Amino acid sequence: MPVTTAMPAGSTVRQTRRGRSGHDAPWVTLASSGTPRNRTGEVWATHLGWSADVTHRVDHLTEHATLLGAGELVRPGEIHLSPGESYRTPVAYFAWSPTGLDGVSDRFHAWMRARPQHVTSPRPLVLNTWEAVYFDHSPAKLERLARRAAAVGVERFVLDDGWFHSRRDDTTGLGDWVVDRDVWPEGLDPLAGLVHELGMQFGLWFEPEMVNLDSDLARAHPDWILSNTAAVPSPDGLSFRTQYVLNLANPDAWEHVRGQISALVTQLGIDFIKWDHNRDLAEPVHIGSDGVSRPGTHVQTLAAYALIARLKADHPGLEIESCSSGGGRTDLGILEVTDRVWASDSNDPLERQDIQRWTSLVLPPELIGAHVGPSPTHSSGRTTDLSYRVATALQGHAGFEWDLLACTEDELVAVAAYAAIYKELRSLVHTGTVVHADTVDPALRVTGFVSPDRTAGMWTVATVASPQDALTERVRLDGLDPALRYSVQVRDEVGTAKWLGGVTPGWLGKEAIDIPGSVLTGVGLQLPTLWPMQALIIQVTATTAAE
């Protein structure tokens, strides 16, 4: 969520003390010459690659200078250096753009895509089971769901929370990473084997940094739990969602978790881990090797990084997603060791339009999980058309959060069409330059993806409210080559957007139309007056050079 204000004189500090780069954390601090725009104006930006407490600071000085900075927020006594030891700060990333916010994004995206560990294989279409079954795990139903997923084109099947020992709700079992044989009498081997036989990758949910007091781990090792004192936590202590934080800075706890996860990765051939982190690190006191209690957020964060890195080193090809309540850890620190983020636990496509837009300010779309859920949406109760949900999910690493067994035959046809469109366009979306039109109407969201050679592009034009004018504005397709001609076509295989009658622009038909790039970039396309929560998917492909 962007917060835009005039720059006050003096120093402005924004901090988080929640122990993770969560939903209340400063993520990017920007300074712009005037109101920030998508395509124009100078912008300076800073982001801290750190998944815990941070400080962002702006100094607007009387000498006509402005300074931006970011760094780790450490508590008194948190960093303890013995003779010969050193402390290395998290990396602060800076970007400057003469072409607005999109220029900032372009610099971050180009840098991230050049990293040696950046994902380069086609991003598989995902089905995650959380909103399909929640804790109600039935091996027979999940096997049927896997078959249905493969039939419509899913490429990665992820079993979410509820598979491990005594986990029938969110109050028990965290920390016991062994399969619950009461629910899965034959273990997860049959399901994992079926998923692989169907040609899909198999993924599994973990929350390795947390523990419930009602777990075998907590009963056996209460001293492994972080708390505000060295005393053993109790049900009366400070918890969230009945969770406590497992002290990964304790080598024995770290090795225990690593061993349990690694054994399952090997046994089941796990291709993907959804790594969750559902609470803040309140009161994280760590007892150091010198026997002194001190704040432990710093060492806890480094231990989590090391655990993820070790698992990936031991299991080449394993991919890991940072979830953290959906969007709670999306910083470049966690993305040094993970392969994508789950942008939000809200699958409401209206909310997702802005969530994904601002996540993509730093992260390229191939790293942003974006799924199609059912309607009404579980997180908000809002009812939306499937075409709107699809247009929103196509802006990232797409998938489903949906019980496909409950779909009608017509929905299944549309779902298969969505899978086909995603597979056709993902190479463009996941390698292209992301562009956002500067629109006048606050109800419009225009997001584009242009190939590096500017010969192809895809745009989603969506509304998040009622348009303010009877005749909607023209939208320019920025980023294309004015010297080329383009075939322009609306992709409506998943459903046709609805708009007010009376004005249907001539280009908006069933057949593709040939338009000069100079018109698309200089004049733009006249939009129909879309109803609220409607979207167009527009594809453009270069044909011949313009005359």
PDB file of C-alpha atoms in Angstrom, residues 50 160 208 226 449:
ATOM      1  CA  TRP A  50      16.522  -8.033   5.424  1.00  0.00           C
ATOM      2  CA  ASP A 160      -0.914 -27.306   2.248  1.00  0.00           C
ATOM      3  CA  PRO A 208       9.664 -24.630  10.243  1.00  0.00           C
ATOM      4  CA  LEU A 226      12.125 -18.291  22.217  1.00  0.00           C
ATOM      5  CA  PHE A 449       4.355  -6.674 -20.192  1.00  0.00           C
TER       6      PHE A 449
END
